Every structure is written in structure tokens, then in C-alpha cells.
Amino acid sequence: MSKTQSGILRLESANTLKVIMNDYFQRLKDAVETEGKKVAWCTSVGPAELLYSMGFEVYFPENHGAMIGASKNADKYIPSALAKGYSPDICSYLTSDIGAFLQNETPMKRNGLDSVPKPDVLVYNTNQCHEVADWFSFYARHFDVPILGIHTPLGIGELSDNLIKSVSEQFKALIPELEKVSPRKFDMDEFKNTIELSRDACVLWRRVLEKAKHRPSPINFFDAAIHMGPIVVMRGTVYALDYYKILYAELDDRIAKGIGAVPDERFRLYWEGMPLWYQLSKMARLFAGLDTCIVASTYCNSWVFDDLDPDDPFYSSALAYSKLFIVRSEDVKEEMLQEHLKDYAIDGVIYHDSKTCPRNSNNRFGLQNRLFEKTNVPFLEINGDLNDPRCFSEEQALIAIETFIQQLSAKIYS
Amino acid sequence: MKPRLKLGIDLGSSYTKGVLVNGENQIVDQYVVKTGFDFKRASSRIMEKLSENYEIAMPVYTCGYGRDQVEFDHISNSEIIALSKAVYLKFGKKCSVIDIGGQDTKFIKINEQGQVDKFKMNRKCAAGTGSFLEEIAFRLDISPLEFNTLSDDATEEIRINSYCTVFAISEIIGLMKKGATISNIAVGIYNSIIERCLEIVAADETIIITGGVPETHPTIVRLFKKRFSQVESPENSQFYAAWGNVLLNEKK
């Protein structure tokens, strides 16, 4: 167990994570450089399993966006995208990613990639938002490669059979188009196998996150936001599954030894919304200093596709990718959050209103007040952005967070 | 021998406020300086002035943006919690506090027991804060305090819609071109601040207005009273956070 100067306990698994993420980037590099190998770009909650099963190496621009944010360079790149006519009000993953591309820069340089891996096809699912289609369109035009999409309706309440079937048909409709560029033809057994690997990794990821129900929690939001890398970019491969076995074992070990992610956990919070990638380590230190562990989040829970079923791979894919939080109605979201608050014994909720990510900012239609009325769990709203630091006032957020913890302290301990 | 008193300092973005508090939790003396570019300098000036007639008990209780930027032994707290403490001591009931400062507007809901139930600050924008007033006054080439006297002669309440200070100035120029008087515009500016405050959170029945802006711009309080029946703004409210900070630590 290693401890940094800040007092934050670092997970030992992070060493393995670094290796397997680097290996992932090497596979992408190899695919670009090797005749016959192909690269598909995919949205973070897009049809990764289908793409992996057809032999593609799969690259996720949102992961790249987060890497740019975490490297604190987004504000250096965004202006280039704005000058090309992209608005400062749209997704800052998009603007920072395109801006970095226009400046011929990438944080993947440390992994040996000089640029983003040239795509052979781009595939999106609008379940998270519609801006991904515009984002991918930039690269489809630039590289003159096909772009394919699944159009999932937004604000889903009931997951009706008709709806799932229609999304399922869209999954199937991708196959003939993908086969025009894929290294190998679609094979049902391969697909089932990939679905099974993805499902098993998702189940394990869910169990990793559920370890945070323990008091003190062995993992916090800031750890999870980093350790979620494999479930985002490698679900459907054995690499993700193997990694989460390692992480799971370490968390078990922490629990057995009574070690918490925040050494003196007094308050347990829920994080609703996107991370502030450029503030991740600062925030981790801030909350640890306030004896506060952010034990659960909508964001990290969004990669739990445990409805995937190898016996019914298309229907279950459609179900799993239409069931996630971001694509659901306000009522369903409210119920899901209420359940999380109870399951994780949450003392307070922080809503991050991310200026350029409306779909991941769930305090814009009164949900925060409705949930408070139902649960009496206090909440705090902070204004910021996932990648653009210019939308965030650090001092104001600091005062608000410190005040919130004092507010909770008075409520809980007085 | 000088009497020994506790010192609370609120190091705000625009002004630094200090109060000396006696054993009965009453303010004995107070002092305010412009914060300027150096929190340490501002807090030292407060310390120097207030220690002329009194001995300062250490540690000093600090809050505000510069709460940890002082050169003496101190205990820091959130100014929102501190302000709530002082307001509850004064009024002793459930209420909404609207604190309008130089850079922040804070909306705090205090419950029957004096605890903070909810609080929210303005978005990262000057709208609804003292900076909004100062910037507009600068562009109109008048002193910000002149808005008070000008608004006394207003004949109608003009609405200024723009959130953004720069756009608000453009809007005001447009209004002037159409013949609007500066007095009517002054009321419009104050009402714009009130609108920004009221959209932060839905207010309780009793509203307590605090902060340096309403204290130096009493028209704001007057206009609040026109809209709501139970509005109070205590005297010297810009010192309440500094005072409450001492009270908070008194309890411990």
C-alpha cells in the first residue's frame, strides 16, 4: 500500500492499469501500421462488442478527450476548434479533441502514437448525446471514411419490447456496412463470445464499484474515474476482465485490513455529473482533507452493461445500451439515484453542472430538488465543465464544498 | 490595561471586514478596508486598527476568500456558515438570507434550528453582484453610490434583461438612445440585481438581506421590500460573517 505526500492512498493496481492501457495503445498503433489490420472508432457507450468481434482494434475519442482534459491542455486546444466554427457551448471533449488534432498534438504521444489512429470506419450510438455524431462527422470528412450510427431515442421511460427491437435491428444493420471494411466477416460465435467477455467484465466492474458500500470505502470516485479505463475501451476483451479481477482482489484486501480510500472517512458523498478532469487530483486531495469520500457516482456506474446476454446478443445489446442512466427519462433517473443514495448510505450529493455537457448535468430540470424532497439528503450544485477550465471558478467551488461539508457536519454530528 | 477581545475577520474579494467581540458575544468595534491585491496587508491593517484600544485574543477567526492568507495564528471557517450563525443569533427563526457581496451573491436557507438547510452561490458571472454595479458605474462615468440618489427621482421601473455585464451596458446605451432617464435606468440596474438574486433559489417567507452592497445601496433593500412583505436588513450586516465566525468558534 503506497501513500502519496497528500495522504491519499494510491491503489497498487494502478501499476497494472498503466501497463494494460499502454498495451491497448500499442495495439492501436500496430493496427495503424500493419497491413490488413483495421481501426474502428467508437463512442464510449457505442457497440464496442460488435466491433471487437469483427476483428477491429477499437479507439474511443471520448477517452482521448478525457486524457486531454486530465493533461490540463484542453484550453490550449479548444480555441483552434472554435476558430473552425465550433461553438464554445458544445461538448468540450469535442472541441478539445478536434483542436488537438488541428494542432497535431495528442497526449498519446507518451504511448508512442504521434496522432490519433487513422480510422477505417467510425461508429456512434446517440444514446449518450447527439453531438457525438457531429464529432465523428468531422473525422469522417477529414479521412474520407464511412460513418455509421445507431440512433437511440432519448428520455426513455419504459424499455418497451418494440423500442429494444428497433434498436436491436439497428445493431444488425451495421453488419453489412462494417463487413465492407472489417478484417473478418461477422461470426455469431465470435460475437457471442465477445458479449460474454463484456458482460463478465461489466459484472466485475459493478462489483468493484459496490465495494464502496463498505465503510470505510476502499475506493472513491477519483480512483474509479481512472480505473474505469479498461471497461470503457476494452470491454469485450479478456484484458478488461483480467484487470478487474486484480482490482477487485485489492479492494477485498483493503476491506479485510480496514483500509479506506480516504483514511478518516466521516462523510460519504455521491457525485452526479462529469468529472472535472483538469481538477481530478486537486479534488481528490480536497475531499480527503475534509475526511470525505465520494463513494459513488452516476458517471462510473454508467459502464455497467450487465444485461448483455450471449444467448441473445443483439437484443441484449440493445437493451443494455438503452438502459443506461443518461438515456433515461427524468423519472427513471430520479428512481435510480434514490436507490444509489440508499445503497451507498450517502450523506450528501454534489451535482456538477458541466457547462458544455447538458446531458450529463442532471440538475437542470429540478431533479435535485425533487430528490431532496424525497430523501432529505442535502445537495450542492457546482458550476464547471468536464474539460474547459475556463468555465470553472476554483475559489468559489472550494468555498462551496467546504461549506457543504460543514453543513453536513452540523446535520449529522450536532 | 487594554480589554482583551476576540477578533473575527472576513477577507472578501472586495473588502476585508473585522469585528471585535466581547464575552457577551456583542460587537464592540469594527473596521473595514479595501482588500486590494494583498490579503495579508488588508488583514494586518484590520489587526493594527482594532488593536489600538484593545488587546486581541489569539487565535483570530477568519473566513472569506483570503481566510488562510493571514500572517497571524488563526482558525478559518466558511463565511456562509459564519454568516448564518450571526443571522440566526439576531433573528432566531427560519429565513432565507441573501448576501450580496463584491464578487459573490449567496443565498442561504436557515431552518428553525438555525442550521443551514441549503445554500447556493451565483454562477461564475458578475450578474447580481457588486462588480456588476461597479462596472456599469465606471462605464457611465459616475460613482456607484450615485445610483442611490439617482434612483430617488425615478418615475418608472425600466427592465434590464441582459445577464452579462457587457451586454447590460449595451442594453443601457440602447435605452438612453430611446430617451430613458438615468434615474429610471438606476432603478433598472438595482432590479436586475434583485432578479439575479431571486432566481438562485426560491425564497422563504422571511428574507434577510446582508452584505456590503445592500448596506451601501439601501435602494436595493427598499426595492426588495416593495416585492416582499417580510424583508429585513440589519445594520452593519457586512460585518455579520466576521461576527458569526467568532460566534461559531465560541460554541466549540
XYZ file of C-alpha atoms in Angstrom:
666
model
C 0.000 0.000 0.000
C 1.661 3.189 -1.070
C 0.823 6.602 0.279
C 1.417 9.860 -1.559
C 2.503 13.063 0.134
C -1.074 14.289 0.052
C -2.271 11.481 2.310
C -4.252 9.846 -0.474
C -3.821 6.108 -0.673
C -2.911 5.004 -4.138
C -4.220 1.682 -5.378
C -1.367 -0.694 -6.224
C -3.414 -1.918 -9.207
C -2.675 1.432 -10.818
C 0.701 -0.007 -11.876
C -1.008 -2.818 -13.780
C -3.551 -0.370 -15.163
C -0.769 1.726 -16.619
C 0.698 -1.329 -18.353
C -2.553 -2.606 -19.811
C -3.592 0.850 -21.026
C -0.226 1.256 -22.686
C -0.614 -2.200 -24.284
C -4.011 -1.086 -25.599
C -2.454 1.944 -27.268
C 0.288 -0.266 -28.726
C -2.366 -2.484 -30.312
C -3.914 0.614 -31.880
C -0.514 1.749 -33.139
C 0.182 -1.687 -34.524
C -3.198 -1.762 -36.277
C -2.448 1.539 -37.993
C 0.995 0.411 -39.101
C 0.140 -3.156 -40.160
C -1.376 -4.027 -43.498
C -4.665 -5.838 -43.116
C -5.404 -4.624 -39.590
C -8.238 -2.162 -39.141
C -9.243 0.541 -36.683
C -12.823 1.419 -35.815
C -13.657 4.497 -33.787
C -16.479 4.043 -31.324
C -18.374 6.227 -28.897
C -17.794 5.367 -25.245
C -21.145 3.603 -24.884
C -21.286 2.507 -28.501
C -21.310 -1.029 -29.947
C -17.759 -1.944 -28.911
C -18.521 -5.670 -28.699
C -19.655 -5.884 -32.308
C -16.540 -4.067 -33.472
C -14.135 -6.173 -31.410
C -15.871 -9.358 -32.574
C -15.245 -8.403 -36.216
C -11.530 -8.020 -35.629
C -11.220 -4.239 -35.362
C -8.962 -2.519 -32.913
C -11.302 -0.017 -31.316
C -10.411 3.579 -30.490
C -12.585 5.822 -28.317
C -12.297 9.582 -28.904
C -14.010 10.319 -25.589
C -11.199 8.531 -23.789
C -8.837 10.750 -25.738
C -10.886 13.790 -24.713
C -10.588 12.813 -21.066
C -6.835 12.324 -21.471
C -6.572 15.835 -22.912
C -8.599 17.179 -20.004
C -6.520 15.349 -17.421
C -3.332 16.617 -19.057
C -4.676 20.160 -18.430
C -4.248 21.147 -22.070
C -7.866 21.447 -23.188
C -7.862 25.250 -23.019
C -4.800 25.266 -25.258
C -6.591 23.242 -27.954
C -10.205 24.443 -27.751
C -9.550 27.818 -29.463
C -8.417 26.050 -32.657
C -11.753 24.232 -32.889
C -13.654 27.436 -32.145
C -11.800 29.179 -34.951
C -13.078 26.426 -37.253
C -16.645 27.357 -36.378
C -17.339 25.082 -33.419
C -19.158 26.810 -30.563
C -17.681 27.202 -27.056
C -21.039 25.967 -25.766
C -20.827 22.494 -27.315
C -19.077 19.444 -25.854
C -15.567 20.367 -24.736
C -14.393 16.794 -25.351
C -15.272 17.502 -28.969
C -13.675 20.940 -29.149
C -10.514 19.970 -27.266
C -10.115 16.759 -29.276
C -10.603 18.434 -32.652
C -8.450 21.361 -31.512
C -5.628 18.997 -30.531
C -5.941 17.255 -33.898
C -5.723 20.586 -35.715
C -2.591 21.406 -33.719
C -1.192 17.922 -34.448
C -0.899 17.100 -30.771
C -2.075 14.238 -28.598
C -1.425 13.033 -25.042
C -0.986 9.574 -26.621
C 2.493 10.687 -27.695
C 3.749 9.260 -24.418
C 2.365 5.931 -25.615
C 4.192 6.211 -28.915
C 1.319 7.457 -31.075
C 2.098 10.638 -32.982
C -1.529 11.271 -33.773
C -4.941 9.718 -33.350
C -5.075 6.308 -35.069
C -6.454 6.776 -38.567
C -9.935 5.249 -38.683
C -11.240 2.791 -41.250
C -14.772 3.352 -40.003
C -16.467 5.484 -37.342
C -19.401 4.109 -35.360
C -21.510 6.008 -32.850
C -24.567 5.482 -30.731
C -26.623 8.570 -29.846
C -27.717 7.023 -26.544
C -25.438 9.464 -24.691
C -25.976 12.538 -26.884
C -26.276 13.672 -30.459
C -23.080 15.684 -30.509
C -21.023 12.516 -30.931
C -22.397 12.234 -34.471
C -21.168 15.756 -35.274
C -17.848 14.991 -33.647
C -17.330 11.814 -35.674
C -18.503 13.578 -38.830
C -15.501 15.894 -38.640
C -13.162 12.913 -38.863
C -15.302 11.085 -41.430
C -14.946 14.120 -43.709
C -11.278 14.561 -42.945
C -10.275 10.928 -43.517
C -12.966 10.231 -46.104
C -14.099 7.069 -44.337
C -17.585 5.711 -43.644
C -19.537 6.811 -40.580
C -22.278 4.603 -39.157
C -24.653 5.216 -36.299
C -27.265 3.785 -34.010
C -29.942 6.331 -33.214
C -31.343 5.573 -29.801
C -34.266 7.695 -28.651
C -33.588 9.922 -25.654
C -35.569 10.221 -22.410
C -36.574 6.556 -22.319
C -39.093 5.697 -19.619
C -40.380 2.211 -20.175
C -37.990 -0.094 -22.015
C -40.648 -1.495 -24.304
C -40.101 -4.548 -26.419
C -40.755 -2.503 -29.564
C -38.138 0.047 -28.657
C -35.493 -2.569 -27.874
C -36.286 -4.450 -31.063
C -35.923 -1.311 -33.160
C -32.529 -0.555 -31.597
C -31.560 -4.203 -31.998
C -32.353 -4.008 -35.722
C -30.032 -1.012 -35.953
C -27.231 -3.088 -34.409
C -27.828 -5.771 -37.042
C -27.978 -3.216 -39.842
C -24.416 -2.170 -39.058
C -23.018 -5.582 -40.021
C -23.130 -5.438 -43.854
C -21.647 -1.927 -43.779
C -18.923 -2.931 -41.339
C -18.099 -6.033 -43.391
C -17.097 -3.745 -46.263
C -14.085 -2.650 -44.194
C -13.678 -5.189 -41.392
C -10.710 -7.560 -41.178
C -13.102 -10.500 -40.941
C -16.750 -11.234 -41.604
C -19.285 -11.227 -38.848
C -19.372 -14.510 -36.963
C -22.138 -15.204 -34.481
C -19.960 -17.334 -32.219
C -17.299 -14.622 -32.080
C -19.964 -12.051 -31.264
C -21.448 -14.210 -28.514
C -18.009 -14.767 -27.078
C -17.302 -11.014 -27.089
C -20.653 -10.279 -25.477
C -19.874 -12.797 -22.758
C -16.464 -11.258 -22.096
C -18.022 -7.793 -21.963
C -20.831 -8.909 -19.670
C -18.400 -10.620 -17.301
C -16.160 -7.543 -17.182
C -19.199 -5.310 -16.557
C -20.377 -7.529 -13.715
C -16.925 -7.383 -12.189
C -16.771 -3.601 -12.646
C -20.129 -3.307 -10.909
C -18.845 -5.451 -8.053
C -15.735 -3.252 -7.863
C -17.934 -0.171 -7.505
C -20.161 -1.920 -4.984
C -17.165 -2.425 -2.728
C -17.703 1.234 -1.879
C -20.779 0.230 0.115
C -18.322 -0.839 2.778
C -17.489 1.715 5.460
C -14.813 2.972 5.106
C -14.967 2.658 1.366
C -11.842 1.107 -0.166
C -12.296 3.114 -3.378
C -13.508 6.608 -4.195
C -14.814 8.410 -7.257
C -11.413 9.780 -8.181
C -9.883 6.286 -8.199
C -12.833 4.883 -10.121
C -12.659 7.637 -12.757
C -9.136 6.438 -13.565
C -9.640 2.709 -13.115
C -12.692 2.724 -15.376
C -10.349 2.984 -18.392
C -10.470 -0.731 -19.309
C -14.261 -1.016 -19.054
C -14.582 1.932 -21.430
C -12.035 0.947 -24.044
C -11.549 -2.809 -23.614
C -14.937 -4.240 -22.696
C -15.439 -7.323 -24.829
C -11.782 -8.330 -24.455
C -10.083 -10.558 -21.950
C -7.830 -7.652 -20.916
C -10.634 -5.785 -19.144
C -11.849 -8.912 -17.405
C -8.376 -9.836 -16.179
C -7.720 -6.329 -14.931
C -10.840 -6.083 -12.810
C -10.012 -9.392 -11.121
C -6.801 -7.762 -9.919
C -8.508 -4.569 -8.797
C -11.310 -6.489 -7.099
C -8.809 -8.551 -5.117
C -7.004 -5.419 -3.954
C -10.238 -3.858 -2.740
C -11.084 -7.052 -0.889
C -7.697 -6.867 0.731
C -8.265 -3.249 1.750
C -11.598 -4.153 3.310
C -10.050 -7.064 5.209
C -7.435 -4.697 6.600
C -9.920 -1.901 7.290
C -8.199 0.494 4.892
C -10.301 3.273 3.407
C -9.609 5.256 0.239
C -9.966 8.311 2.473
C -8.092 7.467 5.660
C -10.542 9.110 8.076
C -13.840 8.770 6.256
C -16.536 10.785 8.048
C -18.794 11.799 5.175
C -19.964 9.782 2.187
C -20.963 11.679 -0.918
C -22.450 10.910 -4.316
C -21.076 12.669 -7.405
C -23.640 13.376 -10.084
C -22.274 14.546 -13.410
C -18.999 14.552 -15.247
C -15.619 14.664 -13.517
C -13.634 17.890 -13.768
C -10.733 16.160 -15.488
C -8.310 19.070 -15.024
C -9.050 19.134 -11.276
C -9.146 15.423 -10.540
C -6.115 15.144 -8.265
C -6.768 18.513 -6.600
C -10.336 17.479 -5.860
C -9.176 14.126 -4.529
C -6.850 15.909 -2.101
C -9.508 18.454 -1.146
C -12.095 15.832 -0.231
C -9.571 13.622 1.535
C -8.569 16.655 3.605
C -12.217 17.103 4.541
C -12.460 13.423 5.606
C -14.965 12.967 2.822
C -15.162 10.032 0.472
C -17.124 10.285 -2.729
C -18.223 6.687 -2.708
C -20.462 6.520 -5.769
C -21.203 8.350 -8.971
C -23.520 8.225 -11.929
C -20.551 8.545 -14.232
C -18.624 5.467 -13.131
C -21.807 3.430 -12.837
C -22.598 4.145 -16.474
C -20.437 1.319 -17.781
C -22.343 -1.484 -16.109
C -23.871 -3.353 -19.060
C -24.722 -6.490 -17.147
C -27.843 -7.128 -19.226
C -25.621 -8.326 -22.042
C -26.511 -11.946 -22.757
C -24.545 -14.201 -25.114
C -27.692 -16.268 -25.740
C -29.458 -13.255 -27.220
C -26.614 -10.948 -28.215
C -28.428 -8.379 -30.384
C -31.498 -7.898 -28.257
C -29.459 -7.815 -25.065
C -27.018 -5.308 -26.589
C -29.917 -3.064 -27.485
C -31.352 -3.465 -24.003
C -28.069 -2.860 -22.176
C -27.198 0.222 -24.217
C -30.693 1.695 -23.936
C -30.959 1.068 -20.224
C -28.117 3.279 -19.063
C -28.805 6.330 -16.938
C -28.020 9.053 -19.450
C -30.626 7.959 -21.970
C -33.462 7.585 -19.466
C -36.365 9.837 -18.512
C -36.157 12.206 -15.545
C -38.445 9.929 -13.509
C -36.286 6.873 -14.087
C -33.144 8.851 -13.321
C -34.690 10.022 -10.074
C -35.506 6.437 -9.069
C -32.023 5.239 -9.964
C -30.414 7.997 -7.928
C -32.697 7.382 -4.986
C -31.617 3.765 -4.961
C -27.934 4.716 -5.077
C -28.328 7.151 -2.173
C -29.813 4.377 -0.076
C -27.465 1.581 -1.160
C -24.316 3.581 -0.505
C -25.540 5.325 2.673
C -24.995 8.746 1.123
C -24.798 11.841 3.333
C -24.878 14.396 0.512
C -24.951 14.769 -3.253
C -22.784 17.003 -5.415
C -24.230 17.949 -8.785
C -21.623 19.128 -11.226
C -23.361 21.316 -13.764
C -20.989 20.915 -16.660
C -21.400 23.878 -18.972
C -20.757 22.042 -22.227
C -22.345 18.717 -21.299
C -26.056 19.220 -20.714
C -26.879 15.528 -20.911
C -24.556 14.769 -18.032
C -25.800 17.703 -15.955
C -28.864 16.434 -14.170
C -29.633 19.492 -12.076
C -31.178 21.409 -14.947
C -34.781 20.225 -14.722
C -35.391 20.332 -10.977
C -34.363 16.743 -10.273
C -32.074 17.888 -7.453
C -34.959 19.495 -5.577
C -37.348 16.611 -6.179
C -34.796 14.106 -4.948
C -34.099 16.215 -1.863
C -37.790 16.374 -1.034
C -37.992 12.586 -1.245
C -34.780 11.676 0.546
C -33.837 14.693 2.671
C -30.255 14.129 1.536
C -28.675 17.599 1.172
C -27.106 18.571 -2.102
C -24.666 21.058 -3.521
C -24.520 22.327 -7.092
C -21.213 23.442 -8.533
C -20.711 25.064 -11.909
C -17.850 23.919 -14.044
C -17.062 21.863 -17.080
C -15.663 18.452 -17.881
C -12.699 19.739 -19.887
C -12.782 23.514 -20.244
C -11.165 25.003 -17.118
C -12.304 28.472 -18.135
C -15.822 27.533 -17.070
C -14.753 26.739 -13.529
C -14.102 29.049 -10.590
C -11.836 27.094 -8.298
C -12.113 29.516 -5.382
C -15.877 29.634 -5.480
C -16.125 25.845 -5.704
C -13.703 25.465 -2.810
C -15.784 27.703 -0.563
C -18.956 25.922 -1.602
C -17.528 22.450 -0.950
C -16.048 23.377 2.418
C -19.337 24.976 3.424
C -21.249 21.907 2.309
C -19.125 19.645 4.476
C -19.651 21.989 7.461
C -23.371 21.917 6.704
C -23.328 18.103 6.724
C -21.251 18.055 9.868
C -23.817 20.204 11.677
C -26.624 17.986 10.419
C -25.012 14.656 11.212
C -22.896 15.305 14.266
C -24.706 18.066 16.122
C -4.538 47.505 30.637
C -6.458 47.130 27.375
C -9.539 44.905 27.404
C -8.896 41.527 25.684
C -11.364 40.732 22.892
C -11.841 38.177 20.156
C -11.289 39.240 16.576
C -13.185 37.928 13.576
C -12.080 38.871 10.072
C -13.950 38.298 6.829
C -11.453 38.577 3.976
C -13.719 39.153 0.990
C -12.787 39.667 -2.624
C -13.550 43.396 -2.462
C -13.454 44.360 1.232
C -11.924 42.951 4.374
C -14.079 43.373 7.465
C -13.013 42.931 11.073
C -15.019 42.893 14.317
C -14.062 42.743 17.966
C -16.436 40.650 20.057
C -16.796 40.716 23.835
C -17.702 37.955 26.274
C -21.406 38.642 25.748
C -20.976 37.962 22.028
C -21.598 41.579 21.173
C -19.642 43.578 18.614
C -17.548 46.195 20.421
C -15.688 47.665 17.484
C -15.415 47.127 13.748
C -13.321 48.207 10.817
C -13.380 47.719 7.074
C -10.689 48.186 4.426
C -10.498 47.562 0.716
C -8.917 44.176 0.182
C -6.888 45.319 -2.800
C -4.203 42.983 -4.067
C -2.925 41.575 -0.781
C -4.993 39.709 1.801
C -2.094 39.763 4.267
C -1.814 43.526 4.055
C -5.568 44.007 4.408
C -5.838 41.734 7.438
C -2.794 43.364 9.057
C -4.417 46.767 8.650
C -7.530 45.459 10.408
C -5.411 43.985 13.171
C -3.445 47.210 13.586
C -6.528 49.419 13.744
C -8.564 47.260 16.087
C -5.681 46.683 18.461
C -5.313 50.435 19.090
C -7.703 50.303 22.042
C -7.980 46.598 22.704
C -5.795 43.569 23.167
C -6.564 40.899 20.563
C -7.070 37.371 21.891
C -5.386 34.767 19.708
C -6.187 32.925 17.549
C -8.074 35.207 15.190
C -11.140 33.762 13.450
C -11.062 34.181 9.684
C -13.399 33.491 6.800
C -13.809 34.575 3.179
C -11.642 34.111 0.094
C -8.471 35.100 1.921
C -9.211 33.160 5.116
C -5.866 31.401 5.158
C -3.852 34.298 3.706
C -3.091 35.986 7.018
C 0.140 36.295 8.899
C -1.110 35.505 12.375
C -2.428 32.500 14.233
C -5.941 31.843 13.007
C -8.815 29.398 12.704
C -10.725 29.571 9.447
C -14.325 28.764 8.665
C -16.785 29.000 5.837
C -18.224 32.504 5.643
C -21.596 31.036 4.682
C -21.827 29.042 7.899
C -20.466 32.036 9.849
C -22.970 34.442 8.326
C -25.813 32.028 9.059
C -24.726 31.814 12.671
C -24.863 35.590 13.093
C -28.185 35.956 11.291
C -29.766 33.244 13.413
C -28.470 34.818 16.614
C -30.016 38.114 15.555
C -33.358 36.882 14.207
C -33.761 33.395 15.725
C -36.066 31.988 13.068
C -36.328 30.162 9.778
C -35.389 32.505 6.957
C -33.685 32.996 3.619
C -30.511 35.047 3.666
C -29.481 36.894 0.541
C -25.932 38.152 0.898
C -24.781 40.452 -1.873
C -21.043 40.951 -1.945
C -18.498 42.337 -4.331
C -17.987 39.147 -6.255
C -20.470 36.626 -4.855
C -24.129 36.538 -4.154
C -25.059 33.863 -1.665
C -28.486 32.502 -0.993
C -28.788 30.587 2.291
C -31.787 28.819 3.735
C -31.678 28.587 7.519
C -34.068 26.210 9.275
C -35.912 26.628 12.588
C -32.937 25.192 14.480
C -30.509 27.635 12.909
C -28.869 25.046 10.666
C -28.087 25.654 7.020
C -30.563 23.584 5.017
C -29.378 24.710 1.629
C -27.139 27.312 0.110
C -26.238 28.348 -3.386
C -23.917 30.910 -4.869
C -24.250 32.904 -8.044
C -22.923 31.332 -11.194
C -19.438 32.264 -12.280
C -20.582 35.636 -13.517
C -20.752 39.211 -12.217
C -24.530 39.427 -12.657
C -26.233 40.154 -9.355
C -23.071 41.191 -7.521
C -21.326 44.412 -6.557
C -18.965 44.007 -9.506
C -21.940 44.443 -11.818
C -22.750 47.808 -10.230
C -19.147 48.968 -10.224
C -18.551 48.070 -13.852
C -21.721 49.775 -15.048
C -20.976 52.890 -12.973
C -17.480 53.012 -14.432
C -18.819 52.807 -17.978
C -21.421 55.511 -17.257
C -18.707 57.628 -15.626
C -20.463 58.041 -12.300
C -19.740 56.828 -8.777
C -21.552 53.535 -7.949
C -23.092 55.203 -4.893
C -24.737 57.812 -7.109
C -27.182 55.140 -8.250
C -28.851 55.502 -4.826
C -29.594 59.212 -5.129
C -30.421 58.952 -8.816
C -32.992 56.231 -8.170
C -34.894 58.568 -5.789
C -36.056 60.532 -8.838
C -37.138 57.502 -10.874
C -40.543 57.761 -12.495
C -40.752 54.233 -13.871
C -39.031 50.885 -13.392
C -37.127 50.051 -16.538
C -36.208 46.410 -17.031
C -32.645 45.456 -17.885
C -32.629 41.905 -19.180
C -29.027 41.072 -20.002
C -27.186 38.708 -17.666
C -23.809 39.702 -18.990
C -22.383 42.970 -17.656
C -21.024 43.959 -21.056
C -24.350 43.248 -22.746
C -26.184 45.075 -19.930
C -24.128 48.167 -20.718
C -25.025 47.853 -24.410
C -28.653 47.496 -23.385
C -28.417 50.617 -21.193
C -26.893 52.590 -24.055
C -29.824 51.455 -26.203
C -32.267 52.621 -23.534
C -30.539 56.000 -23.273
C -30.791 56.413 -27.035
C -34.528 55.888 -26.689
C -34.643 58.654 -24.081
C -34.677 56.735 -20.813
C -33.527 58.857 -17.867
C -30.515 57.858 -15.805
C -32.751 57.758 -12.708
C -35.052 55.194 -14.274
C -32.057 53.248 -15.507
C -30.588 53.264 -11.968
C -33.693 51.521 -10.641
C -33.480 49.089 -13.552
C -29.923 48.251 -12.568
C -30.916 47.590 -8.965
C -33.880 45.492 -10.048
C -31.578 43.479 -12.274
C -29.519 42.590 -9.198
C -32.675 41.596 -7.326
C -33.836 39.416 -10.219
C -30.492 37.599 -10.297
C -30.717 37.003 -6.532
C -34.248 35.674 -6.653
C -33.543 33.183 -9.401
C -30.841 31.452 -7.359
C -33.297 29.682 -5.026
C -36.991 30.143 -4.175
C -37.114 32.375 -1.085
C -38.745 31.645 2.279
C -41.315 33.961 3.807
C -38.731 35.915 5.785
C -35.876 37.352 3.775
C -32.793 38.809 5.434
C -30.618 40.939 3.188
C -26.961 41.240 4.144
C -23.636 42.291 2.670
C -21.715 45.342 1.682
C -23.744 46.036 -1.462
C -27.187 46.460 0.176
C -25.556 48.344 3.020
C -24.078 50.937 0.687
C -27.001 50.761 -1.750
C -30.074 50.886 0.534
C -32.278 51.288 -2.531
C -31.829 47.538 -3.067
C -33.405 46.832 0.327
C -36.187 49.306 -0.395
C -36.932 47.581 -3.694
C -36.897 44.151 -2.027
C -39.446 45.469 0.474
C -41.687 46.553 -2.377
C -41.841 42.938 -3.541
C -41.920 41.017 -0.259
C -43.687 41.722 2.997
C -41.104 40.259 5.389
C -37.762 41.722 4.443
C -35.164 42.850 6.954
C -31.667 44.117 6.563
C -29.790 44.520 9.834
C -27.474 47.426 10.396
C -23.792 46.691 9.772
C -24.692 43.450 8.013
C -21.466 43.460 6.050
C -19.753 42.570 9.351
C -22.071 39.643 10.080
C -19.841 36.933 8.600
C -16.867 38.172 10.637
C -19.054 38.314 13.744
C -20.631 34.894 13.139
C -17.203 33.419 12.700
C -16.319 34.347 16.283
C -19.691 33.037 17.474
C -19.137 29.715 15.710
C -15.901 29.146 17.493
C -17.377 30.351 20.746
C -19.686 27.364 20.641
C -16.773 24.974 20.267
